[in-house]
Tab-separated table of N, CA, C and O in Angstrom:
chain	number	residue	atom	x	y	z
A	1	UNK	N	113.542	46.825	-0.365
A	1	UNK	CA	113.814	47.866	0.675
A	1	UNK	C	112.369	48.891	1.081
A	1	UNK	O	111.844	48.874	0.114
A	2	UNK	N	112.050	48.654	2.475
A	2	UNK	CA	110.770	49.446	2.403
A	2	UNK	C	111.079	50.213	3.997
A	2	UNK	O	112.163	49.840	4.645
A	3	UNK	N	110.455	51.308	4.010
A	3	UNK	CA	110.605	52.144	5.411
A	3	UNK	C	109.195	52.203	5.693
A	3	UNK	O	108.179	52.423	5.493
A	4	UNK	N	109.288	52.149	7.176
A	4	UNK	CA	108.024	52.268	7.851
A	4	UNK	C	108.086	53.746	9.042
A	4	UNK	O	109.223	53.771	9.770
A	5	UNK	N	107.287	54.400	9.437
A	5	UNK	CA	106.904	55.345	10.355
A	5	UNK	C	107.304	54.962	11.742
A	5	UNK	O	106.472	53.723	12.118
A	6	UNK	N	108.203	55.363	12.437
A	6	UNK	CA	108.538	54.560	13.670
A	6	UNK	C	108.505	55.712	15.098
A	6	UNK	O	108.365	55.576	15.958
A	7	UNK	N	108.993	56.907	14.647
A	7	UNK	CA	109.002	57.954	15.605
A	7	UNK	C	108.871	59.334	15.181
A	7	UNK	O	108.864	59.500	14.143
A	8	UNK	N	108.334	60.244	16.086
A	8	UNK	CA	108.561	61.597	16.069
A	8	UNK	C	109.326	62.346	16.917
A	8	UNK	O	109.438	62.043	18.148
A	9	UNK	N	110.095	63.125	16.550
A	9	UNK	CA	111.449	63.573	17.302
A	9	UNK	C	111.286	65.292	17.109
A	9	UNK	O	111.211	65.847	16.214
A	10	UNK	N	111.590	65.662	18.246
A	10	UNK	CA	111.603	66.964	18.569
A	10	UNK	C	112.987	67.670	19.203
A	10	UNK	O	113.291	66.965	20.209
A	11	UNK	N	113.483	68.527	18.752
A	11	UNK	CA	114.735	69.182	19.630
A	11	UNK	C	114.279	70.141	20.496
A	11	UNK	O	113.487	71.062	20.140
A	12	UNK	N	114.804	69.964	21.668
A	12	UNK	CA	114.290	70.940	22.893
A	12	UNK	C	115.426	71.615	23.275
A	12	UNK	O	116.428	71.169	23.528
A	13	UNK	N	115.348	73.127	23.952
A	13	UNK	CA	115.896	73.744	24.565
A	13	UNK	C	116.196	73.605	26.079
A	13	UNK	O	117.187	73.738	26.502
A	14	UNK	N	115.018	72.942	26.563
A	14	UNK	CA	115.184	72.921	27.883
A	14	UNK	C	114.329	71.447	28.385
A	14	UNK	O	113.110	71.320	28.267
A	15	UNK	N	115.362	70.536	28.691
A	15	UNK	CA	114.617	69.102	28.564
A	15	UNK	C	113.753	68.867	29.782
A	15	UNK	O	112.582	68.310	29.659
A	16	UNK	N	114.088	69.342	30.920
A	16	UNK	CA	113.204	69.299	32.225
A	16	UNK	C	111.748	70.268	31.920
A	16	UNK	O	110.615	69.335	32.236
A	17	UNK	N	111.804	70.983	31.187
A	17	UNK	CA	110.578	71.931	31.048
A	17	UNK	C	109.723	71.286	30.040
A	17	UNK	O	108.557	71.275	29.927
A	18	UNK	N	110.381	70.564	29.001
A	18	UNK	CA	109.720	70.039	27.963
A	18	UNK	C	109.199	68.533	28.520
A	18	UNK	O	107.969	68.060	27.965
A	19	UNK	N	109.770	67.931	29.393
A	19	UNK	CA	109.431	66.662	29.913
A	19	UNK	C	108.316	67.122	31.002
A	19	UNK	O	107.325	66.073	30.625
A	20	UNK	N	108.232	67.804	31.657
A	20	UNK	CA	107.202	68.241	32.392
A	20	UNK	C	105.741	68.563	31.764
A	20	UNK	O	104.620	68.392	32.155
A	21	UNK	N	105.776	69.397	30.672
A	21	UNK	CA	104.791	69.734	29.769
A	21	UNK	C	104.255	68.636	29.283
A	21	UNK	O	102.878	68.529	29.259
A	22	UNK	N	104.903	67.802	28.273
A	22	UNK	CA	104.380	66.721	27.779
A	22	UNK	C	103.801	65.512	28.845
A	22	UNK	O	103.005	64.957	28.446
A	23	UNK	N	104.544	65.620	30.007
A	23	UNK	CA	103.864	64.435	31.050
A	23	UNK	C	102.546	65.314	31.438
A	23	UNK	O	101.797	64.154	31.668
A	24	UNK	N	102.447	66.449	31.607
A	24	UNK	CA	100.977	66.750	31.994
A	24	UNK	C	100.052	66.521	30.877
A	24	UNK	O	98.874	66.332	31.236
A	25	UNK	N	100.426	66.462	29.738
A	25	UNK	CA	99.666	66.008	28.753
A	25	UNK	C	99.265	64.255	28.539
A	25	UNK	O	98.708	63.957	27.771
A	26	UNK	N	100.095	63.648	29.552
A	26	UNK	CA	99.970	62.309	29.486
A	26	UNK	C	100.942	61.219	28.883
A	26	UNK	O	100.698	60.330	28.920
A	27	UNK	N	102.186	62.194	28.171
A	27	UNK	CA	103.067	61.246	27.868
A	27	UNK	C	103.859	60.660	29.037
A	27	UNK	O	104.299	61.284	29.783
A	28	UNK	N	104.230	59.348	28.786
A	28	UNK	CA	104.949	58.649	30.106
A	28	UNK	C	106.299	58.603	29.695
A	28	UNK	O	106.773	57.399	28.853
A	29	UNK	N	107.064	59.686	30.212
A	29	UNK	CA	108.424	59.312	30.059
A	29	UNK	C	109.171	58.711	31.139
A	29	UNK	O	108.438	58.913	32.264
A	30	UNK	N	110.133	57.857	31.090
A	30	UNK	CA	110.972	57.469	32.152
A	30	UNK	C	111.312	58.357	33.390
A	30	UNK	O	111.631	59.491	33.030
A	31	UNK	N	111.392	57.850	34.541
A	31	UNK	CA	111.951	58.467	35.639
A	31	UNK	C	113.289	59.084	35.355
A	31	UNK	O	114.091	58.361	34.830
A	32	UNK	N	113.620	60.403	35.820
A	32	UNK	CA	114.853	60.875	35.515
A	32	UNK	C	115.283	61.510	33.991
A	32	UNK	O	116.241	61.876	33.901
A	33	UNK	N	113.898	61.200	33.371
A	33	UNK	CA	114.239	61.850	31.878
A	33	UNK	C	114.516	63.356	31.898
A	33	UNK	O	115.210	63.850	30.911
A	34	UNK	N	114.186	64.094	32.777
A	34	UNK	CA	114.329	65.724	32.764
A	34	UNK	C	116.037	65.673	32.769
A	34	UNK	O	116.291	66.954	32.211
A	35	UNK	N	116.906	64.873	33.186
A	35	UNK	CA	118.341	65.240	33.234
A	35	UNK	C	119.213	64.559	31.991
A	35	UNK	O	120.269	64.616	31.788
A	36	UNK	N	118.346	63.798	31.184
A	36	UNK	CA	118.880	63.395	30.041
A	36	UNK	C	119.297	64.263	28.607
A	36	UNK	O	118.427	65.077	28.240
A	37	UNK	N	119.793	63.846	27.978
A	37	UNK	CA	120.095	64.732	26.533
A	37	UNK	C	118.965	64.051	25.503
A	37	UNK	O	118.489	64.728	24.581
A	38	UNK	N	118.740	62.672	25.767
A	38	UNK	CA	117.519	62.199	24.862
A	38	UNK	C	116.667	61.360	25.494
A	38	UNK	O	116.901	60.395	26.134
A	39	UNK	N	115.416	61.392	25.207
A	39	UNK	CA	114.545	60.452	25.930
A	39	UNK	C	113.376	59.968	24.887
A	39	UNK	O	113.128	60.783	23.994
A	40	UNK	N	112.598	59.090	25.479
A	40	UNK	CA	111.592	58.584	24.528
A	40	UNK	C	110.614	58.259	25.401
A	40	UNK	O	110.562	57.600	26.285
A	41	UNK	N	109.108	58.478	24.799
A	41	UNK	CA	108.058	58.032	25.498
A	41	UNK	C	107.030	56.937	24.335
A	41	UNK	O	106.992	57.322	23.185
A	42	UNK	N	106.825	55.983	24.696
A	42	UNK	CA	105.914	55.147	23.914
A	42	UNK	C	104.374	55.686	23.570
A	42	UNK	O	104.152	56.378	24.269
A	43	UNK	N	104.341	55.629	22.472
A	43	UNK	CA	103.140	55.931	21.905
A	43	UNK	C	102.098	54.677	21.520
A	43	UNK	O	102.637	53.615	21.111
A	44	UNK	N	100.522	54.906	21.610
A	44	UNK	CA	100.092	53.799	20.945
A	44	UNK	C	100.432	53.289	19.568
A	44	UNK	O	100.855	54.074	18.506
A	45	UNK	N	100.410	52.048	19.316
A	45	UNK	CA	100.719	51.388	18.008
A	45	UNK	C	102.121	51.263	17.824
A	45	UNK	O	102.689	50.757	16.530
A	46	UNK	N	102.698	51.414	19.086
A	46	UNK	CA	104.393	51.165	18.783
A	46	UNK	C	105.486	52.370	18.486
A	46	UNK	O	106.348	52.076	18.420
A	47	UNK	N	104.676	53.320	18.006
A	47	UNK	CA	105.385	54.727	17.792
A	47	UNK	C	106.157	55.277	18.903
A	47	UNK	O	105.887	54.946	20.251
A	48	UNK	N	107.044	56.135	18.767
A	48	UNK	CA	107.705	56.776	19.894
A	48	UNK	C	107.865	58.019	19.731
A	48	UNK	O	107.919	58.674	18.518
A	49	UNK	N	107.507	58.975	20.702
A	49	UNK	CA	107.863	60.368	20.817
A	49	UNK	C	109.300	60.574	21.465
A	49	UNK	O	109.413	60.059	22.741
A	50	UNK	N	110.231	61.233	20.751
A	50	UNK	CA	111.455	61.652	21.092
A	50	UNK	C	111.749	63.071	21.392
A	50	UNK	O	111.412	63.457	20.559
A	51	UNK	N	112.495	63.258	22.336
A	51	UNK	CA	113.128	64.502	22.746
A	51	UNK	C	114.516	64.466	22.860
A	51	UNK	O	115.079	63.629	23.451
A	52	UNK	N	115.192	65.485	22.141
A	52	UNK	CA	116.441	65.510	22.186
A	52	UNK	C	117.003	66.913	22.390
A	52	UNK	O	116.333	68.097	21.890
A	53	UNK	N	117.978	67.050	23.229
A	53	UNK	CA	118.544	68.704	23.619
A	53	UNK	C	119.365	69.057	22.370
A	53	UNK	O	119.851	68.595	21.496
A	54	UNK	N	119.264	70.569	22.365
A	54	UNK	CA	120.027	71.113	21.306
A	54	UNK	C	121.498	70.663	21.386
A	54	UNK	O	122.086	70.327	20.403
A	55	UNK	N	121.988	70.516	22.601
A	55	UNK	CA	123.500	69.960	22.731
A	55	UNK	C	123.639	68.547	22.219
A	55	UNK	O	124.671	68.223	21.461
A	56	UNK	N	122.760	67.778	22.137
A	56	UNK	CA	122.770	66.459	21.662
A	56	UNK	C	122.958	66.459	20.540
A	56	UNK	O	123.763	65.759	19.464
A	57	UNK	N	121.809	67.100	19.687
A	57	UNK	CA	121.935	67.464	18.240
A	57	UNK	C	123.240	67.922	17.625
A	57	UNK	O	123.927	67.228	16.866
A	58	UNK	N	123.851	68.919	18.566
A	58	UNK	CA	125.113	69.541	17.900
A	58	UNK	C	126.421	68.558	18.047
A	58	UNK	O	127.251	68.621	17.344
A	59	UNK	N	126.026	67.485	18.884
A	59	UNK	CA	127.255	66.537	19.248
A	59	UNK	C	127.630	65.437	17.848
A	59	UNK	O	128.709	65.281	17.510
A	60	UNK	N	126.268	65.522	17.212
A	60	UNK	CA	126.681	64.679	15.986
A	60	UNK	C	126.536	65.656	14.514
A	60	UNK	O	126.644	65.246	13.408
A	61	UNK	N	125.875	66.873	14.920
A	61	UNK	CA	125.656	67.690	13.538
A	61	UNK	C	126.045	69.058	14.005
A	61	UNK	O	125.208	70.038	14.545
A	62	UNK	N	127.326	69.343	13.915
A	62	UNK	CA	128.031	70.242	14.717
A	62	UNK	C	127.440	71.749	14.009
A	62	UNK	O	127.716	73.059	14.442
A	63	UNK	N	126.917	71.869	12.748
A	63	UNK	CA	126.523	73.146	12.183
A	63	UNK	C	125.073	73.311	12.444
A	63	UNK	O	124.507	74.202	12.026
A	64	UNK	N	124.479	72.458	13.331
A	64	UNK	CA	122.994	72.597	13.384
A	64	UNK	C	122.826	73.863	14.361
A	64	UNK	O	123.451	74.143	15.167
A	65	UNK	N	121.702	74.473	14.028
A	65	UNK	CA	121.017	75.744	14.754
A	65	UNK	C	119.764	75.939	14.832
A	65	UNK	O	119.119	75.189	13.661
A	66	UNK	N	119.195	76.272	16.035
A	66	UNK	CA	117.773	76.383	16.074
A	66	UNK	C	117.076	77.552	14.857
A	66	UNK	O	117.853	78.251	14.773
A	67	UNK	N	115.924	76.893	14.359
A	67	UNK	CA	115.364	77.830	13.472
A	67	UNK	C	115.100	79.336	14.198
A	67	UNK	O	114.918	79.230	15.481
A	68	UNK	N	114.914	80.210	13.669
A	68	UNK	CA	114.589	81.577	14.253
A	68	UNK	C	113.201	81.577	14.308
A	68	UNK	O	112.248	81.173	14.081
A	69	UNK	N	112.893	82.232	15.848
A	69	UNK	CA	111.404	82.355	16.105
A	69	UNK	C	111.045	80.968	16.813
A	69	UNK	O	111.943	80.254	16.882
A	70	UNK	N	109.974	80.976	17.253
A	70	UNK	CA	109.092	79.734	17.610
A	70	UNK	C	108.702	78.851	16.964
A	70	UNK	O	108.296	79.283	15.773
A	71	UNK	N	108.496	77.830	17.377
A	71	UNK	CA	107.705	76.631	16.938
A	71	UNK	C	108.674	76.044	15.905
A	71	UNK	O	108.969	76.587	14.746
A	72	UNK	N	108.875	74.758	16.103
A	72	UNK	CA	109.499	73.824	15.081
A	72	UNK	C	108.710	73.113	14.578
A	72	UNK	O	108.939	72.296	13.598
A	73	UNK	N	107.772	72.449	15.158
A	73	UNK	CA	106.688	71.761	14.535
A	73	UNK	C	105.447	71.640	15.534
A	73	UNK	O	105.290	72.514	16.305
A	74	UNK	N	104.505	70.675	15.258
A	74	UNK	CA	103.339	70.740	15.907
A	74	UNK	C	102.700	69.438	16.332
A	74	UNK	O	102.939	68.744	15.270
A	75	UNK	N	101.995	69.160	17.115
A	75	UNK	CA	101.250	67.963	17.480
A	75	UNK	C	99.783	68.310	17.550
A	75	UNK	O	99.358	69.194	18.129
A	76	UNK	N	99.042	67.190	17.253
A	76	UNK	CA	97.604	67.244	17.479
A	76	UNK	C	97.167	66.172	18.228
A	76	UNK	O	97.500	64.992	18.044
A	77	UNK	N	96.440	66.468	19.410
A	77	UNK	CA	96.043	65.536	20.379
A	77	UNK	C	94.473	65.565	20.419
A	77	UNK	O	93.600	66.671	20.950
A	78	UNK	N	93.981	64.240	20.029
A	78	UNK	CA	92.247	63.993	20.129
A	78	UNK	C	92.046	63.937	21.449
A	78	UNK	O	92.343	62.945	22.172
A	79	UNK	N	90.808	64.797	22.259
A	79	UNK	CA	90.389	64.570	23.255
A	79	UNK	C	88.876	63.732	23.176
A	79	UNK	O	88.403	63.498	22.078
A	80	UNK	N	88.700	63.361	24.146
A	80	UNK	CA	87.417	62.374	24.219
A	80	UNK	C	86.053	63.095	23.932
A	80	UNK	O	85.031	62.799	23.627
A	81	UNK	N	85.943	64.553	24.424
A	81	UNK	CA	84.861	65.299	24.366
A	81	UNK	C	85.200	66.760	24.360
A	81	UNK	O	86.263	66.920	24.560
A	82	UNK	N	84.323	67.600	23.770
A	82	UNK	CA	84.631	68.778	23.740
A	82	UNK	C	84.686	69.413	25.025
A	82	UNK	O	85.978	70.480	25.354
A	83	UNK	N	84.053	69.004	26.307
A	83	UNK	CA	84.405	69.287	27.464
A	83	UNK	C	85.921	68.840	28.088
A	83	UNK	O	86.713	69.599	28.724
A	84	UNK	N	86.495	67.774	27.455
A	84	UNK	CA	87.530	67.575	28.034
A	84	UNK	C	88.794	68.242	27.281
A	84	UNK	O	89.964	68.669	28.012
A	85	UNK	N	88.459	69.088	26.019
A	85	UNK	CA	89.268	69.953	25.599
A	85	UNK	C	89.419	71.164	26.381
A	85	UNK	O	90.641	71.570	26.756
A	86	UNK	N	88.202	71.751	27.100
A	86	UNK	CA	88.392	72.779	27.779
A	86	UNK	C	88.945	72.514	29.050
A	86	UNK	O	89.696	73.370	29.647
A	87	UNK	N	88.696	71.178	29.911
A	87	UNK	CA	89.423	70.991	31.003
A	87	UNK	C	90.700	70.787	31.019
A	87	UNK	O	91.691	71.294	31.797
A	88	UNK	N	91.368	70.111	29.775
A	88	UNK	CA	92.833	69.977	29.693
A	88	UNK	C	93.509	71.262	29.548
A	88	UNK	O	94.600	71.414	29.798
A	89	UNK	N	92.865	72.106	28.455
A	89	UNK	CA	93.261	73.523	28.416
A	89	UNK	C	93.576	74.181	29.601
A	89	UNK	O	94.521	74.751	30.130
A	90	UNK	N	92.244	74.145	30.595
A	90	UNK	CA	92.323	74.905	31.809
A	90	UNK	C	93.354	74.337	32.741
A	90	UNK	O	94.098	75.340	33.264
A	91	UNK	N	93.695	73.028	32.583
A	91	UNK	CA	94.658	72.586	33.561
A	91	UNK	C	96.173	73.084	33.128
A	91	UNK	O	96.795	73.335	34.149
A	92	UNK	N	96.457	72.874	31.875
A	92	UNK	CA	97.750	73.170	31.332
A	92	UNK	C	97.846	74.687	31.678
A	92	UNK	O	99.066	75.049	31.961
A	93	UNK	N	97.077	75.581	31.223
A	93	UNK	CA	97.398	77.093	31.374
A	93	UNK	C	97.206	77.130	32.950
A	93	UNK	O	98.231	78.369	33.334
A	94	UNK	N	96.731	76.695	33.942
A	94	UNK	CA	96.628	76.984	35.408
A	94	UNK	C	98.028	76.381	35.562
A	94	UNK	O	98.664	77.035	36.630
A	95	UNK	N	98.513	75.439	35.097
A	95	UNK	CA	100.223	75.086	35.432
A	95	UNK	C	101.084	75.987	34.783
A	95	UNK	O	102.376	75.568	34.859
A	96	UNK	N	100.632	76.951	34.069
A	96	UNK	CA	101.657	78.099	33.633
A	96	UNK	C	101.988	78.010	31.970
A	96	UNK	O	102.780	78.358	31.398
A	97	UNK	N	101.402	76.759	31.301
A	97	UNK	CA	101.593	76.765	29.830
A	97	UNK	C	100.983	77.997	29.090
A	97	UNK	O	99.930	78.495	29.316
A	98	UNK	N	101.816	78.273	28.239
A	98	UNK	CA	101.478	79.300	27.286
A	98	UNK	C	100.319	78.824	26.095
A	98	UNK	O	100.226	77.532	25.923
A	99	UNK	N	99.586	79.699	25.552
A	99	UNK	CA	98.719	79.094	24.572
A	99	UNK	C	98.672	80.164	23.244
A	99	UNK	O	99.150	81.314	23.391
A	100	UNK	N	98.018	79.510	22.203
A	100	UNK	CA	97.913	80.403	20.962
A	100	UNK	C	96.695	80.844	20.679
A	100	UNK	O	96.144	81.956	20.206
A	101	UNK	N	95.679	79.794	21.034
A	101	UNK	CA	93.851	79.882	20.569
A	101	UNK	C	93.505	79.329	22.060
A	101	UNK	O	93.753	78.117	22.162
A	102	UNK	N	92.509	79.998	22.499
A	102	UNK	CA	91.546	79.443	23.713
A	102	UNK	C	90.685	78.553	23.115
A	102	UNK	O	90.231	78.843	21.720
A	103	UNK	N	90.072	77.590	23.691
A	103	UNK	CA	89.047	76.676	23.108
A	103	UNK	C	87.788	77.314	22.431
A	103	UNK	O	87.297	78.422	23.109
A	104	UNK	N	87.697	77.009	21.230
A	104	UNK	CA	86.206	77.676	20.538
A	104	UNK	C	85.736	76.244	19.492
A	104	UNK	O	86.521	75.377	19.398
A	105	UNK	N	84.674	76.655	19.256
A	105	UNK	CA	83.850	75.982	18.324
A	105	UNK	C	84.156	76.154	16.878
A	105	UNK	O	83.870	77.126	16.453
A	106	UNK	N	85.029	75.311	16.379
A	106	UNK	CA	85.291	75.686	14.986
A	106	UNK	C	84.391	75.203	13.900
A	106	UNK	O	83.649	74.161	13.903
A	107	UNK	N	84.339	75.812	12.602
A	107	UNK	CA	83.331	75.822	11.680
A	107	UNK	C	83.626	74.414	11.298
A	107	UNK	O	82.559	73.744	10.590
A	108	UNK	N	84.748	73.629	11.333
A	108	UNK	CA	85.096	72.508	10.840
A	108	UNK	C	84.402	71.269	11.580
A	108	UNK	O	84.871	69.858	11.282
A	109	UNK	N	83.646	71.568	12.711
A	109	UNK	CA	83.194	70.797	13.655
A	109	UNK	C	83.850	70.014	14.552
A	109	UNK	O	83.518	69.215	15.101
A	110	UNK	N	84.764	70.969	15.233
A	110	UNK	CA	85.463	70.488	16.411
A	110	UNK	C	85.608	71.504	17.428
A	110	UNK	O	85.344	72.664	17.199
A	111	UNK	N	85.836	71.170	18.809
A	111	UNK	CA	85.942	72.066	19.843
A	111	UNK	C	87.459	72.057	19.562
A	111	UNK	O	88.381	70.992	19.580
A	112	UNK	N	88.232	73.021	19.615
A	112	UNK	CA	89.672	73.319	19.213
A	112	UNK	C	90.510	74.373	19.899
A	112	UNK	O	89.816	75.104	20.354
A	113	UNK	N	91.731	74.046	20.270
A	113	UNK	CA	92.506	74.984	21.090
A	113	UNK	C	93.920	74.705	20.710
A	113	UNK	O	94.218	73.686	20.204
A	114	UNK	N	94.812	75.678	20.944
A	114	UNK	CA	96.346	75.343	20.850
A	114	UNK	C	97.249	75.776	21.945
A	114	UNK	O	97.154	77.181	22.419
A	115	UNK	N	97.749	74.970	22.463
A	115	UNK	CA	98.706	75.171	23.501
A	115	UNK	C	99.896	75.227	22.916
A	115	UNK	O	100.283	74.980	21.612
A	116	UNK	N	100.933	76.067	23.696
A	116	UNK	CA	102.349	76.100	23.154
A	116	UNK	C	103.168	75.343	24.272
A	116	UNK	O	103.200	75.586	25.317
A	117	UNK	N	104.159	74.520	23.564
A	117	UNK	CA	105.159	73.865	24.840
A	117	UNK	C	106.453	74.873	24.696
A	117	UNK	O	106.332	76.108	24.535
A	118	UNK	N	107.291	74.506	25.812
A	118	UNK	CA	108.250	75.432	26.252
A	118	UNK	C	109.181	76.005	24.905
A	118	UNK	O	109.627	77.208	25.257
A	119	UNK	N	109.100	75.323	23.894
A	119	UNK	CA	109.830	75.795	22.791
A	119	UNK	C	108.993	76.787	21.900
A	119	UNK	O	109.620	77.174	20.513
A	120	UNK	N	107.830	76.655	22.198
A	120	UNK	CA	106.701	77.386	21.272
A	120	UNK	C	106.163	76.731	20.410
A	120	UNK	O	105.377	77.005	19.365
A	121	UNK	N	106.414	75.105	20.331
A	121	UNK	CA	105.607	74.379	19.099
A	121	UNK	C	104.246	74.362	19.781
A	121	UNK	O	103.731	74.235	20.802
A	122	UNK	N	103.595	74.288	18.693
A	122	UNK	CA	101.820	74.118	18.993
A	122	UNK	C	101.502	72.703	19.430
A	122	UNK	O	102.051	71.922	18.699
A	123	UNK	N	100.805	72.788	20.264
A	123	UNK	CA	99.862	71.385	20.664
A	123	UNK	C	98.502	71.540	20.552
A	123	UNK	O	97.919	72.339	21.288
A	124	UNK	N	97.945	71.269	19.343
A	124	UNK	CA	96.331	71.502	19.307
A	124	UNK	C	95.682	70.124	20.013
A	124	UNK	O	96.221	69.045	20.150
A	125	UNK	N	94.889	70.860	20.714
A	125	UNK	CA	93.539	69.883	21.443
A	125	UNK	C	92.407	70.108	20.590
A	125	UNK	O	92.230	71.103	20.396
A	126	UNK	N	91.648	68.892	20.263
A	126	UNK	CA	90.550	68.636	19.804
A	126	UNK	C	89.574	67.757	19.845
A	126	UNK	O	90.066	66.814	20.528
A	127	UNK	N	88.443	67.846	19.865
A	127	UNK	CA	87.416	66.606	19.892
A	127	UNK	C	86.153	67.293	18.933
A	127	UNK	O	85.630	68.481	18.925
A	128	UNK	N	85.550	66.166	18.533
A	128	UNK	CA	84.290	66.429	17.682
A	128	UNK	C	83.099	67.130	18.322
A	128	UNK	O	83.049	66.415	19.285
A	129	UNK	N	82.558	67.914	17.778
A	129	UNK	CA	81.338	68.159	18.277
A	129	UNK	C	80.095	67.333	17.888
A	129	UNK	O	80.188	66.884	17.077
A	130	UNK	N	79.445	67.578	18.808
A	130	UNK	CA	78.108	66.714	18.583
A	130	UNK	C	77.283	67.241	17.415
A	130	UNK	O	77.264	68.508	16.994
A	131	UNK	N	76.793	66.517	16.626
A	131	UNK	CA	75.979	66.869	15.428
A	131	UNK	C	75.083	67.918	15.749
A	131	UNK	O	74.175	67.553	16.661
A	132	UNK	N	74.977	68.757	14.861
A	132	UNK	CA	73.764	69.651	14.992
A	132	UNK	C	72.522	68.915	14.759
A	132	UNK	O	72.381	68.425	13.780
A	133	UNK	N	71.730	69.542	15.802
A	133	UNK	CA	70.128	68.474	15.181
A	133	UNK	C	69.246	69.837	14.606
A	133	UNK	O	69.426	70.878	14.511
């Protein structure tokens, strides 16, 4: 018997807000996903990104409660260039997205920023910096 990595799942408090946020980042959720309790977007390599409402999770796990505070997980999205980190961060914050860290040049050699999704989960944006000459 073996297991293979197949999907990333997140529990969300507001499906419409979460679908809108992740669509702005390029995730392809099907039409009408905003009104569903469970939705999936395909990822490269055949993986899936799944969102479930709190109500759906409680339908099969009646004792489930959301963790205290914000942030239940985080995702990291690689951008094509440092300028793309800045542009995507600007586009997302102009659309009302909250953030934890504005774009900066990190000591580990990346342009790096952290957005927050509607539930406070971190979404890291990064791109390698050009090699120092």
